[in-house]
Amino acid sequence: MSPECVRQDAESLRREVSRWESQARQRERRLAELERELLEKSSRAESLRRQLDDATRQLEESRRRHGEYVSQPVEVEVESADSQRALAELQAKNGGLQEQLSVQRQLLRELETQLHESQRTCAQLRTQILVYEGEMERAQGQLEVEMQNLEEEKNRVIEEAFIRAESEMKAVHENLAGVRMNLLSLQPALRTLTCDYNSLKRQVQDFPFMLDKAITEAKQEICQVISDVSSTNQELLRKYKREMNLRKKCHNELVRLKGNIRVFCRVRPVSQEEQDSAADAKTMLSFDSDDDAILYLANKGKMMTFELDKVFPPQATQQEVFQEVQSLVTSCIDGFNVCIFAYGQTGSGKTYTMEGVPDNPGINQRALRLLFSEVTEKAPDWDYKISVSMVEIYNETLRNLLGENPSDKLDIKMNPDGSGQLYVPGLTEFTVQSPEDINRVFELGHMNRATACTNLNEHSSRSHALLIITVSGFNSATGNRTQGKLNLVDLAGSERIGKSGAEGSRLREAQCINKSLSALGDVINALRGKHSHVPFRNSRLTYLLQDSLNGDSKTLMMVQVRPGPLTLWGPAFWAPQGCADPTSILYSPVFGPHEYS
Ligand SMILES: Nc1ncnc2c1ncn2[C@@H]1O[C@H](COP(=O)(O)OP(=O)(O)OP(=O)(O)O)[C@@H](O)[C@H]1O
């Protein structure tokens, strides 16, 4: 039992005993009262008895006297009438005394009854007192036993605590001895520290003077460094401008040597459906493991070789493709206009290359993210603004995909500012400041494109989708300004009308697509051939992109190819030499094909 429990038990027993004691005291008081009452009643009974005795004595006296009178009746009768009157009075008195006696007797009986009653009560109370005393003795005995137990428990607990305290004391003494030892060994260290502290204190006192001196020296050095840096900056600025000019010259030279139009080819992987159909899966294409610019095509026992700027095999990833185009993308930060076209027949992977899929984005998103990181790196010298427009060309009609009314038709006009530049009145331009803005813009463009048609997949195959990114920069140090435009174009599918057998509105759609693709081919051929006249106005697409195809702008044609038998490939590989189809560049003297038997 814990000391706390023992203490609580003793406390409750103590309370119980005091309760019993107060009860006993009450009963003792009551007993005393009853005894006092008994005494009173006994003395009253005694006085009544005395009264009774007196009355009896008087009565006896009266009787005796009466007897005397009765024994001498004649004498009385003879003696006098007075005596007779006295006799009558005595008789009346005797009657009264008789009555009094009977009353006193009655009273005595009552008092005797009361006395008996009181004696019985007294006996009962005495018995009760004896019972109480017995109980009290028993309680006292119990209490003493409990007290004894508690005393023993207390002694045991105290003994245990004492033993514990002794062992703790011993441990504390040991610790103390260790601490004393440590203290002894620390004393020399303390002396060293005190010495160090004193010397530091002296140094701190000297510090303000030293600081003043150091600040003055540092100021002089900083002034010197600032003047050195400023002259170095001017030197660097001069070199930077010279490098920029050199870079531009080199680029122009490169463009002149290579032409500013590149052609890449991307072959998409065989889909599950195509794999299931054994005939379709048989591909006639092969690649050169040593030269990533060569594509082989087996046709009627002959091997044709196409030489392009770059060929991406089916396993090429979105990142690998983007890596090859990123220098073109960033050149718009330097003020160049750039066009990247995805060209190919329906299902060849144009949208996959340009837009990509949510978890693996294509050139559009990657280009915007790269532009963001590049312009951020150039801050704070350069301050850039990136704005975005989205346009769709369907049946030679221009639609504003970021506008409030995407079904409204837009027009292309000459800018009234006299710059000779074209512009599209009413075309919505969003300034984007973060990758989140880009996502919002793409979502809006996609939603507007979807709401304007009944079947988005079919519609997107038959319309050109353009993402136009304008990057304007201002260098606060040099005052230089730049403006470049990046046009990312997902062209409509390039099916041949004759083969598709289209009629009515489908025929008109196909004619429009062919017309605009031919116009694009004409423009590219005229630009590559450096013709004096370039027929930009022959289609909405080439007219809209005039600024971005002309001059020192850069163009990339990404020819998308779907695998499978030759019959499925469409005009990309079938266009006869000299045909206006833009893919005829594949047949140009530069790219081939070279036939081998
Ligand atoms: N490189 C690739 N890797 C994996 N899947 C691809 C690749 N290229 C295309 N695909 C898939 O092939 C299918 C057709 O591609 P996509 O829709 O991009 O073709 P498209 O040329 O844009 O067709 P359309 O002219 O009808 O718009 C899609 O399911 C696409 O996800």
XYZ file of C-alpha atoms in Angstrom, residues 209-225:
17
model
C 39.638 52.755 -34.516
C 40.609 49.718 -36.576
C 37.120 49.645 -38.151
C 37.289 53.311 -39.112
C 40.649 52.709 -40.660
C 39.456 49.565 -42.475
C 36.321 51.341 -43.729
C 38.342 54.204 -45.102
C 40.698 51.764 -46.809
C 37.790 49.637 -48.108
C 36.049 52.752 -49.454
C 39.161 53.705 -51.337
C 39.490 50.160 -52.674
C 35.791 50.021 -53.666
C 36.068 53.329 -55.486
C 39.085 51.964 -57.305
C 37.271 48.688 -58.115
